CSV table of C-alpha atoms and ligand atoms in Angstrom, one decimal:
chain,number,residue,atom,x,y,z
A,132,UNK,CA,-181.8,58.9,76.0
A,133,UNK,CA,-183.3,58.9,72.2
A,134,UNK,CA,-184.9,55.8,70.4
A,135,UNK,CA,-185.1,57.9,66.6
A,136,UNK,CA,-186.7,54.7,64.8
A,137,UNK,CA,-186.4,53.8,61.0
A,138,UNK,CA,-189.9,55.3,59.8
A,139,UNK,CA,-189.2,58.5,62.0
A,140,UNK,CA,-185.9,59.0,60.4
A,141,UNK,CA,-187.8,59.0,57.3
A,142,UNK,CA,-190.4,61.8,58.3
A,143,UNK,CA,-187.8,64.5,59.4
A,144,UNK,CA,-185.0,63.8,57.8
A,145,UNK,CA,-184.5,64.8,54.0
A,146,UNK,CA,-181.5,65.5,51.6
A,147,UNK,CA,-180.8,68.8,52.2
A,148,UNK,CA,-180.4,68.1,56.4
A,149,UNK,CA,-178.3,65.5,55.0
A,150,UNK,CA,-176.5,67.6,52.7
A,151,UNK,CA,-175.6,69.9,55.7
A,152,UNK,CA,-174.3,67.3,58.2
A,153,UNK,CA,-172.3,65.6,55.6
A,154,UNK,CA,-171.0,68.7,54.1
A,155,UNK,CA,-170.0,70.4,57.8
A,156,UNK,CA,-168.2,66.9,58.8
A,157,UNK,CA,-166.4,66.7,55.4
A,158,UNK,CA,-165.4,69.9,56.6
A,159,UNK,CA,-164.4,69.4,60.2
A,160,UNK,CA,-162.9,66.4,58.7
A,161,UNK,CA,-159.8,68.2,56.2
A,162,UNK,CA,-159.5,70.8,59.4
A,163,UNK,CA,-158.5,67.9,61.3
A,164,UNK,CA,-161.4,68.5,63.8
A,165,UNK,CA,-163.5,65.2,63.2
A,166,UNK,CA,-161.5,61.3,62.5
A,167,UNK,CA,-162.8,58.6,62.1
A,168,UNK,CA,-161.5,55.2,64.2
A,169,UNK,CA,-160.3,52.6,63.3
A,170,UNK,CA,-162.9,49.9,61.1
A,171,UNK,CA,-163.8,46.6,62.8
A,172,UNK,CA,-165.6,44.2,59.9
A,173,UNK,CA,-165.7,40.4,60.8
A,174,UNK,CA,-167.2,37.8,59.1
A,175,UNK,CA,-168.5,36.0,62.8
A,176,UNK,CA,-169.5,33.0,61.2
A,177,UNK,CA,-173.1,32.5,61.4
A,178,UNK,CA,-175.6,33.2,58.6
A,179,UNK,CA,-172.8,34.1,56.1
A,180,UNK,CA,-172.3,37.3,57.7
A,181,UNK,CA,-170.1,39.9,58.0
A,182,UNK,CA,-170.6,42.8,61.2
A,183,UNK,CA,-168.8,45.6,62.3
A,184,UNK,CA,-168.7,49.1,64.0
A,185,UNK,CA,-167.7,52.6,62.1
A,186,UNK,CA,-167.2,54.8,65.0
A,187,UNK,CA,-165.8,58.6,65.3
A,188,UNK,CA,-166.2,61.8,67.1
A,189,UNK,CA,-166.5,65.1,65.7
A,190,UNK,CA,-164.8,67.7,68.0
A,191,UNK,CA,-166.7,71.1,66.0
A,192,UNK,CA,-169.6,69.4,65.7
A,193,UNK,CA,-169.8,67.7,69.1
A,194,UNK,CA,-171.0,63.8,68.3
A,195,UNK,CA,-170.0,61.5,69.6
A,196,UNK,CA,-170.3,57.6,68.4
A,197,UNK,CA,-170.3,54.7,66.7
A,198,UNK,CA,-172.7,52.8,63.9
A,199,UNK,CA,-172.8,49.0,64.0
A,200,UNK,CA,-174.0,46.5,61.3
A,201,UNK,CA,-173.6,44.9,58.4
A,202,UNK,CA,-174.3,41.8,55.8
A,203,UNK,CA,-176.8,39.3,56.3
A,204,UNK,CA,-177.2,37.9,53.0
A,205,UNK,CA,-179.9,35.8,53.9
A,206,UNK,CA,-182.3,38.0,54.8
A,207,UNK,CA,-184.3,39.1,51.1
A,208,UNK,CA,-185.9,35.8,52.0
A,209,UNK,CA,-187.5,36.7,55.4
A,210,UNK,CA,-188.1,40.2,53.6
A,211,UNK,CA,-185.2,42.3,55.7
A,212,UNK,CA,-183.2,44.5,53.6
A,213,UNK,CA,-179.7,43.2,53.8
A,214,UNK,CA,-177.7,45.4,55.5
A,215,UNK,CA,-178.5,46.6,58.5
A,216,UNK,CA,-177.6,49.1,60.5
A,217,UNK,CA,-178.2,51.2,64.4
A,218,UNK,CA,-176.4,54.7,64.9
A,219,UNK,CA,-175.4,54.8,69.1
A,220,UNK,CA,-174.5,58.4,69.9
A,221,UNK,CA,-172.6,59.3,73.0
A,222,UNK,CA,-172.8,62.3,75.5
A,223,UNK,CA,-169.5,63.9,74.4
A,224,UNK,CA,-169.2,64.9,77.9
A,225,UNK,CA,-170.4,62.1,80.5
A,226,UNK,CA,-170.2,59.0,78.1
A,227,UNK,CA,-174.0,58.7,78.4
A,228,UNK,CA,-175.6,56.8,75.9
A,229,UNK,CA,-177.9,60.0,73.9
A,230,UNK,CA,-179.9,58.3,71.3
A,231,UNK,CA,-180.1,55.2,70.0
A,232,UNK,CA,-180.8,55.5,65.6
A,233,UNK,CA,-181.6,53.7,63.1
A,234,UNK,CA,-179.2,53.4,60.5
A,235,UNK,CA,-180.5,52.2,57.1
A,236,UNK,CA,-182.0,54.8,55.5
A,237,UNK,CA,-179.5,57.4,56.6
A,238,UNK,CA,-176.1,55.3,55.0
A,239,UNK,CA,-178.9,55.7,51.7
A,240,UNK,CA,-179.2,59.3,52.5
A,241,UNK,CA,-175.4,60.0,53.4
A,242,UNK,CA,-174.2,58.0,50.6
A,243,UNK,CA,-176.4,60.6,48.4
A,244,UNK,CA,-175.1,63.7,50.4
A,245,UNK,CA,-171.4,62.2,49.6
A,246,UNK,CA,-171.6,62.5,45.7
A,247,UNK,CA,-174.0,64.9,45.6
A,248,UNK,CA,-171.1,67.3,47.2
A,249,UNK,CA,-169.5,66.1,46.1
A,250,UNK,CA,-171.0,67.6,42.4
A,251,UNK,CA,-171.9,70.6,44.1
A,252,UNK,CA,-168.3,71.4,44.6
A,253,UNK,CA,-166.8,69.9,41.6
A,254,UNK,CA,-168.9,69.6,38.8
A,255,UNK,CA,-169.2,71.9,35.5
A,256,UNK,CA,-172.2,74.6,37.0
A,257,UNK,CA,-173.8,73.9,32.9
A,258,UNK,CA,-173.6,70.2,33.6
A,259,UNK,CA,-177.2,69.1,32.0
A,260,UNK,CA,-177.1,65.6,31.2
A,261,UNK,CA,-176.2,62.9,34.5
A,262,UNK,CA,-174.7,59.4,34.5
A,263,UNK,CA,-175.8,56.7,36.6
A,264,UNK,CA,-173.9,53.4,36.5
A,265,UNK,CA,-176.2,51.1,39.0
A,266,UNK,CA,-179.1,50.9,39.5
A,267,UNK,CA,-179.4,49.5,42.6
A,268,UNK,CA,-180.4,50.0,46.4
A,269,UNK,CA,-178.5,53.1,46.3
A,270,UNK,CA,-179.4,54.3,42.7
A,271,UNK,CA,-182.1,55.9,43.4
A,272,UNK,CA,-181.7,58.0,46.2
A,273,UNK,CA,-177.7,59.0,44.9
A,274,UNK,CA,-179.6,60.3,41.6
A,275,UNK,CA,-182.8,62.0,43.6
A,276,UNK,CA,-179.1,63.9,45.7
A,277,UNK,CA,-177.4,64.9,42.0
A,278,UNK,CA,-180.4,65.9,40.6
A,279,UNK,CA,-181.0,68.5,43.0
A,280,UNK,CA,-177.6,70.4,42.8
A,281,UNK,CA,-177.6,70.9,38.8
A,282,UNK,CA,-179.8,71.8,36.3
A,283,UNK,CA,-180.0,68.4,34.5
A,284,UNK,CA,-182.0,67.8,31.2
A,285,UNK,CA,-181.4,64.4,31.3
A,286,UNK,CA,-180.5,60.7,32.7
A,287,UNK,CA,-179.1,58.4,31.0
A,288,UNK,CA,-177.8,54.7,33.1
A,289,UNK,CA,-176.4,51.7,31.7
A,290,UNK,CA,-177.3,48.1,34.8
A,291,UNK,CA,-175.4,44.7,34.5
A,292,UNK,CA,-178.5,43.6,35.2
A,293,UNK,CA,-180.8,45.7,32.8
A,294,UNK,CA,-184.0,44.4,34.7
A,295,UNK,CA,-183.3,46.0,37.7
A,296,UNK,CA,-182.8,50.1,35.3
A,297,UNK,CA,-187.4,50.1,35.1
A,298,UNK,CA,-187.3,50.8,38.7
A,299,UNK,CA,-184.5,54.1,38.0
A,300,UNK,CA,-186.4,54.7,35.5
A,301,UNK,CA,-189.2,55.6,37.9
A,302,UNK,CA,-187.7,57.4,40.0
A,303,UNK,CA,-185.6,59.3,36.9
A,304,UNK,CA,-190.0,59.7,36.6
A,305,UNK,CA,-191.1,61.2,39.4
A,306,UNK,CA,-188.2,63.8,39.9
A,307,UNK,CA,-189.5,65.4,36.3
A,308,UNK,CA,-185.8,63.9,34.0
A,309,UNK,CA,-185.8,62.0,30.6
A,310,UNK,CA,-184.5,58.4,31.1
A,311,UNK,CA,-182.9,56.6,28.8
A,312,UNK,CA,-181.4,53.7,29.1
A,313,UNK,CA,-177.6,53.4,27.2
A,314,UNK,CA,-174.5,51.2,26.4
A,315,UNK,CA,-171.6,52.8,28.5
A,316,UNK,CA,-169.9,54.3,25.5
A,317,UNK,CA,-173.1,56.4,24.6
A,318,UNK,CA,-173.1,57.4,28.3
A,319,UNK,CA,-169.6,58.5,28.6
A,320,UNK,CA,-170.1,60.7,25.5
A,321,UNK,CA,-172.8,62.7,27.0
A,322,UNK,CA,-172.9,62.4,30.1
A,323,UNK,CA,-171.6,65.9,31.8
A,324,UNK,CA,-171.4,63.9,35.6
A,325,UNK,CA,-171.3,60.2,36.5
A,326,UNK,CA,-172.5,58.1,39.3
A,327,UNK,CA,-171.4,55.1,39.8
A,328,UNK,CA,-172.8,52.9,42.6
A,329,UNK,CA,-172.7,49.0,41.7
A,330,UNK,CA,-171.0,46.0,43.3
A,331,UNK,CA,-168.2,45.9,40.8
A,332,UNK,CA,-164.8,44.0,40.9
A,333,UNK,CA,-163.8,45.1,36.7
A,334,UNK,CA,-163.4,48.8,35.5
A,335,UNK,CA,-167.0,50.1,34.5
A,336,UNK,CA,-165.8,52.5,32.6
A,337,UNK,CA,-162.8,53.7,30.7
A,338,UNK,CA,-160.8,56.3,29.8
A,339,UNK,CA,-161.6,57.3,26.6
A,340,UNK,CA,-165.3,57.0,26.6
A,341,UNK,CA,-165.3,60.1,29.3
A,342,UNK,CA,-165.0,63.7,27.7
A,343,UNK,CA,-163.4,65.8,29.5
A,344,UNK,CA,-164.6,68.2,31.7
A,345,UNK,CA,-167.3,65.2,33.3
A,346,UNK,CA,-167.1,64.7,37.0
A,347,UNK,CA,-167.4,61.6,38.4
A,348,UNK,CA,-168.1,59.9,41.3
A,349,UNK,CA,-167.7,56.3,42.3
A,350,UNK,CA,-169.8,55.8,45.2
A,351,UNK,CA,-169.3,51.8,44.6
A,352,UNK,CA,-166.3,51.0,45.8
A,353,UNK,CA,-165.8,50.3,49.7
A,354,UNK,CA,-163.8,47.2,50.0
A,355,UNK,CA,-160.5,45.8,48.7
A,356,UNK,CA,-161.2,44.2,45.3
A,357,UNK,CA,-163.8,46.4,44.3
A,358,UNK,CA,-163.4,48.3,41.2
A,359,UNK,CA,-165.4,50.7,38.6
A,360,UNK,CA,-163.3,52.9,37.0
A,361,UNK,CA,-160.3,52.0,34.0
A,362,UNK,CA,-157.2,53.3,36.5
A,363,UNK,CA,-156.3,55.2,33.6
A,364,UNK,CA,-158.9,56.9,34.2
A,365,UNK,CA,-158.3,57.6,38.1
A,366,UNK,CA,-154.8,58.4,37.1
A,367,UNK,CA,-156.4,61.7,34.1
A,368,UNK,CA,-158.8,62.7,37.0
A,369,UNK,CA,-158.0,65.2,39.7
A,370,UNK,CA,-159.0,63.2,42.5
A,371,UNK,CA,-161.2,63.9,45.7
A,372,UNK,CA,-162.1,61.7,48.7
A,373,UNK,CA,-163.5,61.7,51.6
A,374,UNK,CA,-161.3,59.8,53.5
A,375,UNK,CA,-157.1,59.4,52.2
A,376,UNK,CA,-156.3,56.3,54.1
A,377,UNK,CA,-159.7,54.9,53.4
A,378,UNK,CA,-159.8,55.7,48.9
A,379,UNK,CA,-156.1,54.2,49.1
A,380,UNK,CA,-156.8,51.0,50.7
A,381,UNK,CA,-160.6,49.9,49.8
A,382,UNK,CA,-162.0,52.9,47.8
A,383,UNK,CA,-161.5,53.5,44.4
A,384,UNK,CA,-158.0,54.9,43.7
A,385,UNK,CA,-156.4,50.8,45.5
A,386,UNK,CA,-155.8,50.5,41.8
A,387,UNK,CA,-154.1,53.2,40.6
A,388,UNK,CA,-151.9,53.1,43.3
A,389,UNK,CA,-151.1,49.9,42.8
A,390,UNK,CA,-150.4,50.0,38.9
A,391,UNK,CA,-148.0,53.3,40.1
A,392,UNK,CA,-150.5,55.8,38.6
A,393,UNK,CA,-150.6,57.8,41.1
A,394,UNK,CA,-149.8,58.4,44.6
A,395,UNK,CA,-151.4,59.2,47.7
A,396,UNK,CA,-150.1,62.6,47.5
A,397,UNK,CA,-152.0,63.5,44.5
A,398,UNK,CA,-155.7,62.8,46.2
A,399,UNK,CA,-157.5,65.7,48.0
A,400,UNK,CA,-159.7,65.8,51.1
A,401,UNK,CA,-162.6,66.7,50.0
A,402,UNK,CA,-163.1,68.7,52.6
A,403,UNK,CA,-160.2,70.8,51.6
A,404,UNK,CA,-162.8,72.6,49.0
A,405,UNK,CA,-165.2,72.7,51.5
A,406,UNK,CA,-163.6,75.1,53.3
A,407,UNK,CA,-161.4,76.9,50.6
A,408,UNK,CA,-158.2,75.0,50.5
A,409,UNK,CA,-158.0,73.7,47.1
A,410,UNK,CA,-160.0,76.1,44.2
A,411,UNK,CA,-161.6,72.1,43.3
A,412,UNK,CA,-161.4,72.3,39.4
A,413,UNK,CA,-159.4,74.1,37.5
A,414,UNK,CA,-160.8,74.2,34.7
A,415,UNK,CA,-164.2,73.5,32.3
A,416,UNK,CA,-162.0,70.7,30.5
A,417,UNK,CA,-160.2,69.5,33.7
A,418,UNK,CA,-161.6,66.3,34.5
A,419,UNK,CA,-162.9,65.5,38.4
A,420,UNK,CA,-163.2,62.7,40.8
A,421,UNK,CA,-165.3,62.3,44.1
A,422,UNK,CA,-164.2,58.5,45.8
A,423,UNK,CA,-167.1,58.6,48.0
A,424,UNK,CA,-165.5,55.5,50.2
A,425,UNK,CA,-168.5,55.9,53.1
A,426,UNK,CA,-166.8,57.0,56.9
A,427,UNK,CA,-167.8,56.9,60.4
A,428,UNK,CA,-168.3,61.1,61.1
A,429,UNK,CA,-171.2,60.2,58.3
A,430,UNK,CA,-173.4,57.7,59.6
A,431,UNK,CA,-173.0,59.3,62.8
A,432,UNK,CA,-173.4,63.4,61.7
A,433,UNK,CA,-176.8,62.2,59.5
A,434,UNK,CA,-178.0,60.3,62.7
A,435,UNK,CA,-177.0,63.1,65.2
A,436,UNK,CA,-179.6,65.8,63.1
A,437,UNK,CA,-182.2,63.1,63.2
A,438,UNK,CA,-182.2,63.0,66.6
A,439,UNK,CA,-182.4,67.1,66.5
A,440,UNK,CA,-184.6,67.3,64.8
A,441,UNK,CA,-187.1,64.3,66.1
A,442,UNK,CA,-186.8,65.6,69.4
A,443,UNK,CA,-186.9,69.4,68.1
A,444,UNK,CA,-190.6,68.1,66.3
A,445,UNK,CA,-191.8,65.2,69.6
A,446,UNK,CA,-191.2,62.8,67.8
A,447,UNK,CA,-187.9,60.4,69.1
A,448,UNK,CA,-189.4,58.4,71.8
A,449,UNK,CA,-187.2,59.3,75.6
A,450,UNK,CA,-186.8,56.6,78.0
A,451,UNK,CA,-184.4,56.8,80.9
A,452,UNK,CA,-181.2,54.0,81.3
B,793,NAD,P1,-178.0,46.7,46.1
B,793,NAD,O1,-177.3,44.7,45.2
B,793,NAD,O2,-179.1,47.1,45.9
B,793,NAD,O3,-177.0,47.1,43.3
B,793,NAD,C1,-175.9,46.9,43.3
B,793,NAD,C2,-175.1,47.1,42.1
B,793,NAD,O4,-174.7,46.7,41.6
B,793,NAD,C3,-176.4,47.0,41.4
B,793,NAD,O5,-176.5,48.2,39.9
B,793,NAD,C4,-176.5,45.5,40.0
B,793,NAD,O6,-176.4,45.7,39.4
B,793,NAD,C5,-174.9,46.0,40.4
B,793,NAD,N1,-173.6,45.1,40.3
B,793,NAD,C6,-173.6,43.8,40.4
B,793,NAD,N2,-173.2,43.0,40.2
B,793,NAD,C7,-171.9,43.2,39.3
B,793,NAD,C8,-171.2,43.3,38.6
B,793,NAD,N3,-170.9,41.7,38.7
B,793,NAD,N4,-170.8,44.1,37.4
B,793,NAD,C9,-171.9,45.5,37.7
B,793,NAD,N5,-172.4,45.6,38.2
B,793,NAD,C10,-172.6,44.9,39.0
B,793,NAD,O7,-176.7,47.3,46.6
B,793,NAD,P2,-177.1,49.0,47.2
B,793,NAD,O8,-176.8,48.8,48.4
B,793,NAD,O9,-177.5,49.6,46.3
B,793,NAD,O10,-174.9,49.2,46.4
B,793,NAD,C11,-174.0,49.3,45.3
B,793,NAD,C12,-172.6,49.7,46.0
B,793,NAD,O11,-172.7,50.9,47.1
B,793,NAD,C13,-172.4,48.3,46.7
B,793,NAD,O12,-171.0,48.0,46.1
B,793,NAD,C14,-172.4,49.1,48.2
B,793,NAD,O13,-170.8,48.6,48.8
B,793,NAD,C15,-171.7,50.0,48.1
B,793,NAD,N6,-172.2,51.1,49.0
B,793,NAD,C16,-170.7,52.0,49.3
B,793,NAD,C17,-171.6,53.0,49.8
B,793,NAD,C18,-170.7,54.6,49.9
B,793,NAD,O14,-170.0,55.4,50.8
B,793,NAD,N7,-169.4,55.3,49.7
B,793,NAD,C19,-172.7,53.4,51.0
B,793,NAD,C20,-173.3,52.0,50.6
B,793,NAD,C21,-172.4,51.5,50.0
């Protein structure tokens, strides 16, 4: 079996590998060829940690496995990231362990891949201004991946903690994009694509601030109670998601659903757009929204790509159990 460390993942997997792997698995999910198993998440009563499992099987890509890990709030003091995860991949023909893959870098990569896939398929081709709501760990990955999908000329950004914005400005600078910190109303008025990636529990972007034709990717809301968008904005948008069951229970649509503004039938899996079953954006004035909730199959897809690339490049450690 293979061991692929965090460092090796960084060496062998890039955003275009993650884009392809996640796009393929979204397509397989929409066809019913891949499915996520019920998620387990437990407060373990030790170190204030939340620990859990996200697992699934992709019959099309023959990827079976589980991402295990969670959130340890005291890790920062130990010089470690608060989010820790590892992916276990199994041979779907025999059940034998195939690979152990570090999951921390890959989590950021697969989350950024999801929003960039939504931009590729749903944003207006002439989008010029990228709006970033959020400036935490994930935001830089989101910005880099989004920038590959359209000819953006500028980044406008807002963050609740303003002291975090300079780091995001550095990322924009590294890829040659002018960066401006703005208030949220201005962000909505200027941006053609808006990515939100925060831990907010209340609406940050309101319906009246967002202009026609905008594409939104709401990536931060992945738990019951979290929220980034005005439910009226969600109701006005044409809504796409990675997995409908997660979108309505822990994703951004939970609030519009609870308020009776939209129903489950108003939400389309993005895989239907990838597969050509849904046309995606229908007009230049339409507001599109991708509710990226984060599914285990995304993790397995990028971990499988990492294992394959590491093995091909002789960078995986091989051990016999
Ligand atoms: P982080 O801790 O590095 O950054 C948190 C971000 O949220 C910062 O921008 C911070 O300023 C902002 N924030 C915190 N409290 C806020 C508040 N009350 N109002 C508005 N903004 C607030 O976290 P991260 O790793 O960048 O993750 C950001 C979010 O994305 C988290 O909610 C995380 O759970 C979520 N996430 C989602 C996926 C997915 O697949 N959808 C994957 C990974 C992370």
